[in-house]
Coordinates of C-alpha atoms in Angstrom, one line a residue:
X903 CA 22.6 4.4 -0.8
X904 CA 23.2 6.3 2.5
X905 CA 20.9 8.8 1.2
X906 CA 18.5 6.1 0.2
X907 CA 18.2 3.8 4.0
X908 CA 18.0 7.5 5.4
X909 CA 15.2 8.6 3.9
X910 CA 13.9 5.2 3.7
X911 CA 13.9 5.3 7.7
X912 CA 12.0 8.2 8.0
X913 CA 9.6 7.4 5.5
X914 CA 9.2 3.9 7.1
X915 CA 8.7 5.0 10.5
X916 CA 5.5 6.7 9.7
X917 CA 4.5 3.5 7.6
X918 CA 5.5 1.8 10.3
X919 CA 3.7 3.1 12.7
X920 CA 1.0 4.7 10.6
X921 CA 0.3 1.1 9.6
X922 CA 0.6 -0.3 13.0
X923 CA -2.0 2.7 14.2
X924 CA -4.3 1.5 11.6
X925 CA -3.5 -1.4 11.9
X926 CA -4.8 -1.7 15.5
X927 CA -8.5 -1.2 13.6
X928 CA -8.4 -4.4 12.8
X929 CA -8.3 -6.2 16.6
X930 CA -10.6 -3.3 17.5
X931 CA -13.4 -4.2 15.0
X932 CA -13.0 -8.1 14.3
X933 CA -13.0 -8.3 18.6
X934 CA -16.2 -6.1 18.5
X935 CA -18.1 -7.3 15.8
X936 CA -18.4 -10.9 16.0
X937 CA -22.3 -11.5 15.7
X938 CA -22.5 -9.5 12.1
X939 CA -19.5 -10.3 10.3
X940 CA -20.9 -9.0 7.3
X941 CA -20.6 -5.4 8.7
X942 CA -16.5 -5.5 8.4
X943 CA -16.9 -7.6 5.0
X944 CA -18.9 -4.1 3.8
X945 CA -15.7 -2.1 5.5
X946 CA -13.3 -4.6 3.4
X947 CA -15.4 -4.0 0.5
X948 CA -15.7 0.2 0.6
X949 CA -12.0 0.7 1.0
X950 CA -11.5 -1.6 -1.9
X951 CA -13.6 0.5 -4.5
X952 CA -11.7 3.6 -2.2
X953 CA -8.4 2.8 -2.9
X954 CA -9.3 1.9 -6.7
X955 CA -11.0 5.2 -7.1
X956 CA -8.1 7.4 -5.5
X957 CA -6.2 6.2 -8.3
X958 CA -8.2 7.6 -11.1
X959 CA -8.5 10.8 -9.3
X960 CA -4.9 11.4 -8.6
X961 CA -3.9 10.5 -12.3
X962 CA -0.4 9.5 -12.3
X963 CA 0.1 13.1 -11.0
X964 CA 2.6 11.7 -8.4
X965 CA 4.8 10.2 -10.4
X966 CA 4.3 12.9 -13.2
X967 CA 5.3 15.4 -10.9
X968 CA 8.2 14.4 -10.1
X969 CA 8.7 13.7 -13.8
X970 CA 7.9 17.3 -14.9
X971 CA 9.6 19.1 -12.0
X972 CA 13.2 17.1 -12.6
X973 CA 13.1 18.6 -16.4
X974 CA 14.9 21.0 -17.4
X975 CA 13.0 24.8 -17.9
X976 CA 10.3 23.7 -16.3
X977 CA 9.1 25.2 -13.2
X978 CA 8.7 23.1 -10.3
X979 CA 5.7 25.8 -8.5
X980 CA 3.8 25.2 -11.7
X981 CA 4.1 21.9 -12.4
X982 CA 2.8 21.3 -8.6
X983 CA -0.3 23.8 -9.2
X984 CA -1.2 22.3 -12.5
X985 CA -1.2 18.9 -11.3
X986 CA -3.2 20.4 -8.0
X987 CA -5.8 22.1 -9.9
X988 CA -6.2 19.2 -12.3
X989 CA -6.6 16.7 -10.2
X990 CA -9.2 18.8 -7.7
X991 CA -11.1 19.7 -10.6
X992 CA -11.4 15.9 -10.9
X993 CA -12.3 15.0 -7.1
X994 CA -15.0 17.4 -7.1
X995 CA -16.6 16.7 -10.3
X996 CA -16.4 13.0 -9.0
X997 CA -17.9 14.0 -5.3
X998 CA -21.0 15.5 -7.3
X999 CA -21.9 12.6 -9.2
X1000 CA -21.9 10.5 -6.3
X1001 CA -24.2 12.5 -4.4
X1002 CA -26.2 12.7 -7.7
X1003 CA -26.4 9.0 -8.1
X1004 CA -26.4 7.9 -4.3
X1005 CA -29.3 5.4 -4.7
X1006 CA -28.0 3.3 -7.8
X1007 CA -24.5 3.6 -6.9
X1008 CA -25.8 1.8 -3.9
X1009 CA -27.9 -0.6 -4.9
X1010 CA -25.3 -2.1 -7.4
X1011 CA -23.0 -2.8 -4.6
X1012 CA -25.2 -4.6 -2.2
X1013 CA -26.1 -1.3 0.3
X1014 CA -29.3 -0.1 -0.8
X1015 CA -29.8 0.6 3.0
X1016 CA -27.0 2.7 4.0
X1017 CA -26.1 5.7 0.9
X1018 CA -24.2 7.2 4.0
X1019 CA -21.6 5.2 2.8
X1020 CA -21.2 6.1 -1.0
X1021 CA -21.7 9.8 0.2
X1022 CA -19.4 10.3 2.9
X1023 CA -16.4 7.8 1.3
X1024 CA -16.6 9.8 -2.3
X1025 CA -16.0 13.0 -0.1
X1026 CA -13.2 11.1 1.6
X1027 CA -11.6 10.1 -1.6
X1028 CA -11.8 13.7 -3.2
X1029 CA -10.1 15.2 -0.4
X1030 CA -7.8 12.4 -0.1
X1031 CA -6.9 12.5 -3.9
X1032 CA -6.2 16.3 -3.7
X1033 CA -4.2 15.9 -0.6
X1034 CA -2.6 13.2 -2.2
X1035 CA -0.6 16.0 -4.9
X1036 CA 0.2 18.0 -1.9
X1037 CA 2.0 15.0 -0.1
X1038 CA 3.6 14.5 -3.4
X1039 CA 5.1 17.7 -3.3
X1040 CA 6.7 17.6 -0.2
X1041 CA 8.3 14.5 -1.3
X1042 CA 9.9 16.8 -3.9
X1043 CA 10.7 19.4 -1.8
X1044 CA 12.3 16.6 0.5
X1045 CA 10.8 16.9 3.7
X1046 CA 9.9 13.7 4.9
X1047 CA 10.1 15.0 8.5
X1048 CA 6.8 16.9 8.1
X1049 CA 5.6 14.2 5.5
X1050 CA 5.7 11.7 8.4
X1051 CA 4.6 13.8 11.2
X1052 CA 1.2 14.7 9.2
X1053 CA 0.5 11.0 8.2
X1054 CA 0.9 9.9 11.7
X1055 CA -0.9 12.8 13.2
X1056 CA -3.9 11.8 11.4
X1057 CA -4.1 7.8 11.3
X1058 CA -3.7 8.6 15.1
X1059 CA -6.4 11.0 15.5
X1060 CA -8.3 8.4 13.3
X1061 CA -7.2 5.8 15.6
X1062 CA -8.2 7.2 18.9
X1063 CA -11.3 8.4 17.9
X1064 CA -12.1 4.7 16.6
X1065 CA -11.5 3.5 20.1
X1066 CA -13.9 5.8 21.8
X1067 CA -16.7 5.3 19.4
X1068 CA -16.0 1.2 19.6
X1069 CA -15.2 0.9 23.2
X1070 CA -16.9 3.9 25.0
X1071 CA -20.5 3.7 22.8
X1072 CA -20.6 0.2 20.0
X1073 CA -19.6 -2.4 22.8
X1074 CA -22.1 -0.7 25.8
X1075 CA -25.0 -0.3 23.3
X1076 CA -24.2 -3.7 22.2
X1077 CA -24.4 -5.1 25.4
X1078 CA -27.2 -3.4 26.7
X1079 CA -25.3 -1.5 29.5
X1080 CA -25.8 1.9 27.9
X1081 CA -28.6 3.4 26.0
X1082 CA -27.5 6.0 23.3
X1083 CA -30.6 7.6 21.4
X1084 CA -28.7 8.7 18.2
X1085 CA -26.4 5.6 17.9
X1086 CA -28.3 2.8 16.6
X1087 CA -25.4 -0.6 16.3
X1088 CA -25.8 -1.5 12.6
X1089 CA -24.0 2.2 11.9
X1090 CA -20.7 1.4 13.6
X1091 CA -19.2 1.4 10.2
X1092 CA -20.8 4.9 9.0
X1093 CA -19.9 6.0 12.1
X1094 CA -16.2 4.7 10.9
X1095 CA -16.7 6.5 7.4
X1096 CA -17.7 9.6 9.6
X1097 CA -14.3 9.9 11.4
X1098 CA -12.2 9.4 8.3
X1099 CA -13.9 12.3 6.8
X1100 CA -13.3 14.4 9.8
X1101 CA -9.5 13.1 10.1
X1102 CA -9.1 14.1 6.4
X1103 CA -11.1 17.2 6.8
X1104 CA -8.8 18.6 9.6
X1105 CA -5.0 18.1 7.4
X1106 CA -6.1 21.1 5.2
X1107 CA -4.7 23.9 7.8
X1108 CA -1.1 21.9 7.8
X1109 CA -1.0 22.3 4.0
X1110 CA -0.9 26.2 4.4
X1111 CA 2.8 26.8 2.5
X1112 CA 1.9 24.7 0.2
X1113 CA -1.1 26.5 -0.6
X1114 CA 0.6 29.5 -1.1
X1115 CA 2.6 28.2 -4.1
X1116 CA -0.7 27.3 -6.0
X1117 CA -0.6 30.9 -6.9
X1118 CA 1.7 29.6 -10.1
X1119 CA -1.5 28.9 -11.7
X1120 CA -3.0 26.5 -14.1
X1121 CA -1.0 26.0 -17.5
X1122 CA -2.7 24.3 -20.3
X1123 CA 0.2 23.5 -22.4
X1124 CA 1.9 21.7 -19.6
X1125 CA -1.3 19.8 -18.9
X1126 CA -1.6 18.5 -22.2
X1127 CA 2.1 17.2 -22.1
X1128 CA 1.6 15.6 -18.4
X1129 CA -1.8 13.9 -19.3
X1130 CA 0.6 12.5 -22.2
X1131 CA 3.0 10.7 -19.9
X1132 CA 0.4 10.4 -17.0
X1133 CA -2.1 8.2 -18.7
X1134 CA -0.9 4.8 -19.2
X1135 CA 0.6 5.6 -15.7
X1136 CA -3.1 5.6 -14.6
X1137 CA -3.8 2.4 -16.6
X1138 CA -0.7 1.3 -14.9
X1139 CA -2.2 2.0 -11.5
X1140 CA -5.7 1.1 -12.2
X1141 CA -4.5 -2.4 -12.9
X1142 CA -1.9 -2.3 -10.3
X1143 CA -4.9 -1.5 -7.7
X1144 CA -7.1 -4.1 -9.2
X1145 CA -4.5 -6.4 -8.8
X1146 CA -4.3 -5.4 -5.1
X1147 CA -7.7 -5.1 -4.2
X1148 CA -10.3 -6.8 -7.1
X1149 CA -10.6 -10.0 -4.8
X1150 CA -12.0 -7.6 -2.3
X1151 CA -14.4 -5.5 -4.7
X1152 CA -15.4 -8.7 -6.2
X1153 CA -15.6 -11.3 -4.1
X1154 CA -19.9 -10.3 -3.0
X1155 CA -20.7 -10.7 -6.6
X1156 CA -19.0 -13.9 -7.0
X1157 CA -20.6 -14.9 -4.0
X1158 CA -23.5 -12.9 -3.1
X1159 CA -25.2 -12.4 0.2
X1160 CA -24.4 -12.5 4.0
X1161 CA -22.2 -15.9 3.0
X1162 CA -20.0 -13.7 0.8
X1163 CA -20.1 -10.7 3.4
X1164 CA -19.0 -13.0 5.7
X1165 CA -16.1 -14.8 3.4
X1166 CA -14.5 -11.5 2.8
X1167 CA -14.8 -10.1 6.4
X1168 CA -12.2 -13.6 7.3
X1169 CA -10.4 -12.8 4.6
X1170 CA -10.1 -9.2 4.7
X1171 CA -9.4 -8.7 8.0
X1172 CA -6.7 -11.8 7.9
X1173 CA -4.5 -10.0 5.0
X1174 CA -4.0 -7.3 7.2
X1175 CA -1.7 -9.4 9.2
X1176 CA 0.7 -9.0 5.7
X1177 CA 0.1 -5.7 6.0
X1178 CA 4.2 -5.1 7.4
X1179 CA 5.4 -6.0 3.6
X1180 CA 2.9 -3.1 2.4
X1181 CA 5.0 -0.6 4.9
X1182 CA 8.6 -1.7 3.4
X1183 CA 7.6 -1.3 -0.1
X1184 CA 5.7 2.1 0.4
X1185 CA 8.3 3.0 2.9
X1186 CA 10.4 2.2 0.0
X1187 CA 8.6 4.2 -2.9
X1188 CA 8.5 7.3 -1.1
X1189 CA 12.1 7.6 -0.9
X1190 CA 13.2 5.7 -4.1
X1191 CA 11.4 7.4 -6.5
X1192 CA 12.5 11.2 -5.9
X1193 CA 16.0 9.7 -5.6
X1194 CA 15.8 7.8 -9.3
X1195 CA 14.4 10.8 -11.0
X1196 CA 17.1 13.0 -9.8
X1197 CA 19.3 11.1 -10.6
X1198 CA 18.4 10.4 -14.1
X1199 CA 18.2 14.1 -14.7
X1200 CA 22.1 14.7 -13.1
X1201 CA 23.1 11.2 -15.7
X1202 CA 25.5 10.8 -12.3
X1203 CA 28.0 7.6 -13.3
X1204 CA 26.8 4.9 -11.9
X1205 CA 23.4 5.1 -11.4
X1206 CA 22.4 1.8 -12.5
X1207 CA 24.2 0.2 -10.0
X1208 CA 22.9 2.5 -7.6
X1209 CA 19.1 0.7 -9.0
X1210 CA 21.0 -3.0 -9.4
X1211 CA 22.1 -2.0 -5.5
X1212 CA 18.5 -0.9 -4.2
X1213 CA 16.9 -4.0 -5.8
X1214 CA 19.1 -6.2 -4.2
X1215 CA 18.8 -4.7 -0.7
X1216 CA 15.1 -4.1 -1.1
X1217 CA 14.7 -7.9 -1.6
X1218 CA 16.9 -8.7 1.0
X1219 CA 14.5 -7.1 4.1
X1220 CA 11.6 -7.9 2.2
X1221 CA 12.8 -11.9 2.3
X1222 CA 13.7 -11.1 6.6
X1223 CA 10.0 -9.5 6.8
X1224 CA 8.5 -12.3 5.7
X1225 CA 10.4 -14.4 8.1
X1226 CA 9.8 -12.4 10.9
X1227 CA 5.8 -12.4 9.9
X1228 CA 5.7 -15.7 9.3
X1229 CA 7.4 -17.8 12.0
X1230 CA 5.7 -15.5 14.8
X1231 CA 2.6 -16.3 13.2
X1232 CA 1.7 -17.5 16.9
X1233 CA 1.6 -14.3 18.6
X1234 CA 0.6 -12.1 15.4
X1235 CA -2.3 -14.2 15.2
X1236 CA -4.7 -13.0 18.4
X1237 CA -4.6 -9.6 16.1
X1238 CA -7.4 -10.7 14.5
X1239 CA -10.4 -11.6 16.3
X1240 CA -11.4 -15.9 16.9
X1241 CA -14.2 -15.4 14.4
X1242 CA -11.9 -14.4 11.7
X1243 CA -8.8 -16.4 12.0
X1244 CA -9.6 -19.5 9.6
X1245 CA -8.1 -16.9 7.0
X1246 CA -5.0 -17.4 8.3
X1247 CA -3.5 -19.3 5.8
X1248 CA -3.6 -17.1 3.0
X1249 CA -0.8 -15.1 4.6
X1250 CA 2.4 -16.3 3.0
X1251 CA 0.9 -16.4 -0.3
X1252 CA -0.3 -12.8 0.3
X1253 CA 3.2 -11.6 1.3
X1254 CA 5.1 -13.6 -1.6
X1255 CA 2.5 -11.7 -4.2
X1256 CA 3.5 -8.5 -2.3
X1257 CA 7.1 -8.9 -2.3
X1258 CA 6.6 -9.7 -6.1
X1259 CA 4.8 -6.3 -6.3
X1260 CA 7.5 -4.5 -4.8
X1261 CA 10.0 -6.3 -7.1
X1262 CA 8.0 -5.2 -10.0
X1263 CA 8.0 -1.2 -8.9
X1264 CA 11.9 -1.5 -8.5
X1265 CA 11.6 -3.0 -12.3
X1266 CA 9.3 -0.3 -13.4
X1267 CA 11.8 2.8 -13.4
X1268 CA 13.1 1.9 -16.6
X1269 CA 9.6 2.5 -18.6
X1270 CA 9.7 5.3 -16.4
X1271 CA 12.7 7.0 -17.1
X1272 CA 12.1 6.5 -21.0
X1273 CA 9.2 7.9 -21.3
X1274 CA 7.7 5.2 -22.2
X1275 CA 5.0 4.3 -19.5
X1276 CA 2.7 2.4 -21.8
X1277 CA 4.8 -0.8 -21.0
X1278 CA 3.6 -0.6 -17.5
X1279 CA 0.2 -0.5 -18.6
X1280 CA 0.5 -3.3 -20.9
X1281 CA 2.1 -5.6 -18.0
X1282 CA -0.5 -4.5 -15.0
X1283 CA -3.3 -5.3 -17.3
X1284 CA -2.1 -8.2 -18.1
X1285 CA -1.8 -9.4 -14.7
X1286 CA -5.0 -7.7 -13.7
X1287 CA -6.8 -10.0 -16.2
X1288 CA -4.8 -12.7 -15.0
X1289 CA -6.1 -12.1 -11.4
X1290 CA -9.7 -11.4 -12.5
X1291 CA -9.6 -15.1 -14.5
X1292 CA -8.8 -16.7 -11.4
X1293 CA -10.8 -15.1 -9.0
X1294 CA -13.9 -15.8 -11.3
X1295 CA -12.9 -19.2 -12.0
X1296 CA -12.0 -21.0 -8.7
X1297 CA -13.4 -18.5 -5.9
X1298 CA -16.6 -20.6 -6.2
X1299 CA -14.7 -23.8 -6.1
X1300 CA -12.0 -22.8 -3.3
X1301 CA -13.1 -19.7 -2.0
X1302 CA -10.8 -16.9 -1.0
X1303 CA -8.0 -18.7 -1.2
X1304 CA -8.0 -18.3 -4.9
X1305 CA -8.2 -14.5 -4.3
X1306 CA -4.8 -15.1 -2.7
X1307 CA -3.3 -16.9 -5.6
X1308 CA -4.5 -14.6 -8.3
X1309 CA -2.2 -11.8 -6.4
X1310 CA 0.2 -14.4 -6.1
X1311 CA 0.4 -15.1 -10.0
X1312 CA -0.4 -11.9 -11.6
X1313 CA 2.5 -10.2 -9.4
X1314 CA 4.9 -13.0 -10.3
X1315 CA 3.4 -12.5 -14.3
X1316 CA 4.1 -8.6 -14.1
X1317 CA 7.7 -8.7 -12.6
X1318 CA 8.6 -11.2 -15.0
X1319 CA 7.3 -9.8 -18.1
X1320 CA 9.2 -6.0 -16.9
X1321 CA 12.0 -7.8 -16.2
X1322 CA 12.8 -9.4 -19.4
X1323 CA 11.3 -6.4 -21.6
X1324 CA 12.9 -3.7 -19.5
X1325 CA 17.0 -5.9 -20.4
X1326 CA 16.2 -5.4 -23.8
X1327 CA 15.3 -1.6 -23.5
X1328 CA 16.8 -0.3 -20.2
X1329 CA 20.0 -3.3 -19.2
X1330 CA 20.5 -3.3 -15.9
X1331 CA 23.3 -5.7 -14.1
X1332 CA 21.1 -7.1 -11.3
X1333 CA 23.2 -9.7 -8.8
X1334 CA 21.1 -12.7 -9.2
X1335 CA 23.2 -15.1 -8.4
X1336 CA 23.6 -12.8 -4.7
X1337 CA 19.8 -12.6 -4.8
X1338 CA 18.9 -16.0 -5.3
X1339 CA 21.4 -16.8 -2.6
X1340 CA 18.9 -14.9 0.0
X1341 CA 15.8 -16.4 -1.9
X1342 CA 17.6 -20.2 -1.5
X1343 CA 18.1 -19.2 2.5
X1344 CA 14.6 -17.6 2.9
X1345 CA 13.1 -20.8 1.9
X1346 CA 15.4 -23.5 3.6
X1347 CA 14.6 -21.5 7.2
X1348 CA 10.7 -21.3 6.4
X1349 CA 10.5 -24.7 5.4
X1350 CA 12.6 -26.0 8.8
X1351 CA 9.4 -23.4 10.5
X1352 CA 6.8 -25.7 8.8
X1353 CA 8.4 -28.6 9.7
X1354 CA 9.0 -27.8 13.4
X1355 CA 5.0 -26.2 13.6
X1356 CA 4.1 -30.2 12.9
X1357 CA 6.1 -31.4 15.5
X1358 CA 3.5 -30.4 18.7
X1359 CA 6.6 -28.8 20.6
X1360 CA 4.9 -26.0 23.0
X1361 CA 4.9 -22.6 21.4
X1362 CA 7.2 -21.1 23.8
X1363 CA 9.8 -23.2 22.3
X1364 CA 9.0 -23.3 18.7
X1365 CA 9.6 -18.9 19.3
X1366 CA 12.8 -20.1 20.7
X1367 CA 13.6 -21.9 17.6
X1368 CA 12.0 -19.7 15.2
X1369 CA 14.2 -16.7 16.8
X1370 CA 17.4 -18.8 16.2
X1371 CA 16.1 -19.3 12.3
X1372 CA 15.3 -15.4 11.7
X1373 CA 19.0 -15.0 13.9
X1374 CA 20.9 -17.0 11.0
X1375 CA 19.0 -15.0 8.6
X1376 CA 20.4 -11.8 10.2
X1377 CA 23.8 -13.2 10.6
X1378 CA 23.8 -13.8 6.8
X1379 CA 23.1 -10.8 5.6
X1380 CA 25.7 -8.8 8.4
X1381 CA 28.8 -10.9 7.2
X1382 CA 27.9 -11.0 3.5
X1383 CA 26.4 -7.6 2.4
X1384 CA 26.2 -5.5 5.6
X1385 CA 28.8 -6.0 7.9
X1386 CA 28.8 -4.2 11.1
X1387 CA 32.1 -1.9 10.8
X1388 CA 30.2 -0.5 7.6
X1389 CA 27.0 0.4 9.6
X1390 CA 26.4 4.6 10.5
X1391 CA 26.4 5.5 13.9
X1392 CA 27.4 1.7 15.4
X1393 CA 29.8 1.3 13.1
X1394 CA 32.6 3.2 14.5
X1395 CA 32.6 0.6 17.6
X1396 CA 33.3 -2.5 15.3
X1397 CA 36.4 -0.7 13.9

């Protein structure tokens, strides 16, 4: 567990930050942009059908990797260059068709004006997908240190460059105070799209050592037996993503035009205030899942209450992040801009769905680990149809807040379904009573926030009160599961 919060911490701080980098896109865009709101709805959109895409181009290779590297014989230089090869071979082929069917692709999704987009984001996403094996592996070669730096090196570059496009040339030309021949307004997103390529482009040079080990080669045998294990993986994901982001790639053909444009600009840019549940379960992932394959291969004693453990503690800080997100909802809110902030309201329901998503990975390690990965698919496409229903039914009727339900219920669906299937196949003693405990605290202290947000105190003082809420939260959880005398480093002055 020491081994776990570690790597957790490390992995988390370049979420963390990564995801407060990017993060900062959002203020920077939905400040700027306020007279065509349909420009950041056709951001929202493209790194919808982006992140959906990335996950039929990487394949399950992550997660196979790991897999197939853990087992015994197999070696872990060629498991890493088959997946590589496999999954560029993919990207490319992908890249070409794009490029091949620019016009359509275009026209379908509403942009029959600007192909700049289909053509520079598919080149994005194959780069990204290939670079996506290679982060993979230095997971499995545990270094998280040059993991992190290289993620925050390039949402910072990103970042920075984002500013001086926005703030040095958008705004000016905007506002008529400077002339810029080759910049023409209505490209501010392209110009977006542009950067990320660039920011992707320039990672390759960091990759060098792991280049090198590509010289294993490509083995066909091993291929066959990954794609075996990898594919319902990729159904798992592709429903997994859906469920994350098929509101968003939706939502303009369930209501089409500027009005949709505009809908899912509000909501889009308002789920990003959620976005610090996101960080804790990647943060999460990326040092669980090396740890749980590892540990399945050594069969140490007492590895399922190292995963009963992890659960309990991973819905522990999830429960005090939404806390913290929620009852400063008064200063988090000027992250978005004015324009956008009638979205505001989806947020809890957003970061309940999430914390149920997270839930759900924890569950998923025992399909996982018995090879049988077609349960996750079963359960994630279940859900995904769950969220689709809902979405088509009642965004029409009640807009995007439907789009925030259908997360809601197909998460809840998914970890409930793995739950009960995965005590039949894989029994693991979670502590639900402890769990619920946290769950029955969580609500009592955002339900006293609701009540004291209707009482018109001044918001100076509701933080004052809200602080003393998250306080007994923290108190909680120090004297029942995490008391300080246990803690590394502090610990010692407790004693």
């Amino acid at each position: 567990m020491q081994t776990l919060a570690k790597d957790t911490a490390i992995y988390g701080l370049s979420s963390i930050l990564g995801k407060c980098f990017n993060f900062l896109l959002t203020p920077l865009f939905t400040y700027a942009i306020t007279d065509n709101r349909a420009l950041y709805g056709a951001y929202v959109n493209m790194y919808a059908w982006t992140g959906l895409i990335l996950v039929i181009l990487t394949f399950g290779m992550e997660t196979t990797m790991f897999r197939f590297a853990n087992k015994e014989g197999n070696d872990p230089k060629r498991v890493y260059s088959t997946s590589w090869f496999f999954v560029a071979m993919l990207s490319i082929a992908f890249a070409a068709l794009c490029w091949i069917f620019t016009d359509p692709i275009c026209a379908s999704l509403g942009y029959p004006d600007h192909t700049e987009y289909i053509r520079t984001m598919s080149l994005v996403v194959a780069i990204d997908s290939v670079q996506c094996v290679m982060f993979s592996y230095l997971r499995f070669l545990k270094q998280p240190v040059k993991f992190a730096g290289m993620k925050l090196f390039n949402i910072f570059l990103s970042l920075v460059l984002n500013v001086i496009m926005v703030k040095a040339i958008y705004e000016p030309v905007v506002a008529g105070t400077k002339s810029v021949s080759w910049f023409n307004p209505d490209d501010v997103i392209s110009w977006a799209f542009y950067i990320n390529l660039f920011c992707s482009c320039i990672m390759f040079p960091f990759f060098v050592p792991e280049f090198r080990h590509l010289g294993a080669g490509f083995d066909r045998k091993l291929m066959r037996e990954m794609l075996s294990y990898s594919w319902p993986i990729v159904i798992l994901g592709l429903a997994g993503i859906l469920n994350l982001h098929a509101d968003k790639i939706c939502y303009t053909w369930i209501v089409p035009g500027q009005t949709g444009q505009d809908q899912l600009a509000e909501y889009g840019s308002c789920v990003k205030v959620a976005v610090i549940m996101t960080m804790l379960t990647q943060a999460f992932r990326f040092a669980y899942e090396p740890m749980v394959f590892s540990a399945a291969l050594e069969d140490k004693e007492g590895q399922k209450k190292m995963y009963a453990d992890a659960m309990k503690y991973f819905i522990i800080f999830a429960l005090l992040a939404f806390l913290a997100v929620m009852l400063y909802m008064d200063i988090l809110k000027f992250i978005v801009g004015s324009e956008y902030r009638a979205g505001l309201k989806v947020i809890p329901i957003v970061m309940m769905g999430e914390i149920f998503m997270g839930v759900y990975f924890n569950l998923s390690f025992w399909y996982k680990l018995t090879d049988r990965t077609w349960w996750g698919a079963v359960f994630s496409s279940i859900g995904c149809i769950v969220l689709l229903a809902i979405n088509f039914l009642f965004v029409p009727k009640i807009g995007y807040m439907a789009c925030a339900w259908g997360g809601f219920a197909a998460f809840a669906i998914c970890m409930l379904m793995s739950y009960f299937t995965g005590q039949k196949h894989y029994p693991i003693a979670y502590p639900l009573f402890d769990i619920f405990k946290y769950v029955l605290l969580a609500g009592a202290l955002y339900t006293a926030y609701v009540l004291i947000g209707r009482t018109g105190l001044a918001v100076w003082l509701k933080l004052v009160i809200n602080t003393a809420l998250i306080c007994i939260y923290i108190a909680y959880i120090l004297r029942k599961d995490l008391p300080p005398k246990s803690l590394p480093v502090i610990g010692k002055y407790f004693r």
